[in-house]
Amino acid sequence: WLPASAPPATVEFILRLHIRIAKCHAHLGEQEQCATTFEDAYKIMTTSPKAAKLNQELVLPIISGLCSIAIQRNLINSSLLAENEELVDRFVHEAQERNDEIHISRSLAMKASFFARLGKFREAIATQKELEKVYYF
């Protein structure tokens, strides 16, 4: 993968296009293509020298989509568990940084589900308690 050097507006347009294409693949049940498209968007977002100037509203949909697909697809593969946990943690962090209650709730629910699917029930319950605080405060 080579980082592209394009104006921020072009990079933003490319990322928006990737998000739309990934969602289309998801609606068509094409999970592998959806995952690949979100992975490409994430690589563009993290390697572009213009990333700091990107519209930050694109970060959460890309990470959210990537987390959803990655967790479902790779939970069994233990070599990817740490990577997937980092992705989920990044999703939680990015949502909290933006103080976006909808994405905070979604990211915490995803994190609780991630731990539950691994059989890490104490961590899942602790995350669920964090999620409850979002709803009660």
Coordinates of C-alpha atoms in Angstrom, one line a residue:
W1 CA 0.0 0.0 0.0
L2 CA 1.4 3.4 -1.0
P3 CA 0.2 6.5 0.6
A4 CA -1.4 8.9 -1.9
S5 CA -0.7 12.5 -1.9
A6 CA -3.8 14.3 -3.0
P7 CA -5.5 17.5 -1.8
P8 CA -7.6 17.0 1.3
A9 CA -10.9 17.5 -0.6
T10 CA -10.0 14.7 -2.9
V11 CA -9.0 12.3 -0.1
E12 CA -12.3 13.2 1.7
F13 CA -14.3 12.4 -1.5
I14 CA -12.4 9.1 -1.9
L15 CA -13.2 8.1 1.7
R16 CA -16.8 9.1 1.3
L17 CA -17.0 6.9 -1.8
H18 CA -15.4 4.0 0.0
I19 CA -17.9 4.3 2.9
R20 CA -20.8 4.2 0.5
I21 CA -19.4 1.3 -1.5
A22 CA -18.8 -0.7 1.7
K23 CA -22.3 -0.1 2.8
C24 CA -23.6 -1.2 -0.6
H25 CA -21.6 -4.4 -0.3
A26 CA -23.0 -5.0 3.2
H27 CA -26.6 -4.5 2.0
L28 CA -25.9 -7.0 -0.7
G29 CA -24.5 -9.5 1.7
E30 CA -21.0 -9.3 0.3
Q31 CA -19.1 -9.3 3.6
E32 CA -15.7 -9.9 2.2
Q33 CA -16.0 -7.0 -0.3
C34 CA -17.4 -4.8 2.5
A35 CA -14.5 -5.6 4.7
T36 CA -11.9 -5.0 2.0
T37 CA -13.5 -1.6 1.2
F38 CA -13.5 -0.5 4.8
E39 CA -9.9 -1.8 5.2
D40 CA -8.9 0.3 2.2
A41 CA -10.6 3.4 3.6
Y42 CA -8.8 2.9 6.9
K43 CA -5.5 2.5 5.2
I44 CA -6.1 5.7 3.2
M45 CA -7.2 7.5 6.4
T46 CA -4.2 6.4 8.4
T47 CA -1.5 6.8 5.7
S48 CA -2.5 9.9 3.9
P49 CA -0.3 12.9 4.7
K50 CA -3.4 15.0 4.4
A51 CA -5.3 12.9 7.0
A52 CA -5.1 15.6 9.7
K53 CA -7.1 17.9 7.5
L54 CA -9.8 15.4 6.7
N55 CA -13.3 15.9 7.7
Q56 CA -13.4 14.2 11.1
E57 CA -17.0 13.0 10.6
L58 CA -15.6 10.3 8.3
V59 CA -13.4 8.7 11.1
L60 CA -16.2 7.1 13.1
P61 CA -18.1 5.4 10.2
I62 CA -14.9 3.9 8.8
I63 CA -13.7 2.6 12.2
S64 CA -17.3 1.4 13.1
G65 CA -17.7 -0.5 9.9
L66 CA -14.2 -1.9 10.1
C67 CA -14.8 -3.0 13.7
S68 CA -18.1 -4.7 12.9
I69 CA -16.7 -6.7 10.0
A70 CA -13.4 -7.5 11.6
I71 CA -14.9 -8.8 14.8
Q72 CA -17.4 -11.0 13.0
R73 CA -14.9 -12.3 10.6
N74 CA -11.7 -12.8 12.7
L75 CA -12.8 -13.6 16.3
I76 CA -11.6 -17.2 16.0
N77 CA -8.2 -16.2 14.6
S78 CA -6.2 -15.6 17.8
S79 CA -3.4 -13.8 16.0
L80 CA -5.8 -11.0 15.1
L81 CA -7.5 -10.7 18.6
A82 CA -5.1 -8.0 19.8
E83 CA -5.5 -6.1 16.6
N84 CA -9.3 -6.3 16.8
E85 CA -9.3 -5.2 20.4
E86 CA -7.2 -2.2 19.5
L87 CA -9.7 -1.3 16.8
V88 CA -12.6 -1.5 19.2
D89 CA -10.7 0.6 21.7
R90 CA -9.9 3.1 19.1
F91 CA -13.6 3.3 18.2
V92 CA -14.5 3.9 21.8
H93 CA -11.8 6.5 22.1
E94 CA -12.7 8.4 18.9
A95 CA -16.4 8.5 19.9
Q96 CA -15.5 9.8 23.4
E97 CA -13.2 12.4 22.0
R98 CA -16.0 13.8 19.9
N99 CA -18.5 13.4 22.8
D100 CA -20.9 11.7 20.3
E101 CA -23.4 9.8 22.6
I102 CA -24.7 7.7 19.7
H103 CA -21.3 6.5 18.7
I104 CA -20.2 6.2 22.3
S105 CA -23.2 3.9 22.9
R106 CA -22.5 1.9 19.8
S107 CA -18.8 1.5 20.5
L108 CA -19.3 0.4 24.1
A109 CA -22.0 -2.1 23.0
M110 CA -19.6 -3.4 20.3
K111 CA -16.8 -3.7 22.9
A112 CA -19.1 -5.6 25.4
S113 CA -20.1 -7.9 22.6
F114 CA -16.5 -8.4 21.6
F115 CA -15.5 -9.5 25.1
A116 CA -18.7 -11.6 25.5
R117 CA -17.9 -13.5 22.3
L118 CA -14.5 -14.3 23.6
G119 CA -15.9 -15.6 26.9
K120 CA -14.4 -12.6 28.8
F121 CA -17.6 -12.0 30.7
R122 CA -16.1 -9.8 33.5
E123 CA -14.8 -7.4 30.9
A124 CA -18.1 -7.5 29.0
I125 CA -20.1 -6.7 32.1
A126 CA -17.7 -3.9 33.1
T127 CA -18.2 -2.4 29.6
Q128 CA -21.9 -2.9 29.8
K129 CA -21.9 -0.9 33.1
E130 CA -20.0 1.9 31.2
L131 CA -22.7 1.8 28.6
E132 CA -25.4 2.1 31.2
K133 CA -23.8 5.3 32.5
V134 CA -24.3 6.9 29.0
Y135 CA -28.0 6.2 29.2
Y136 CA -28.6 7.2 32.8
F137 CA -26.6 10.4 32.8

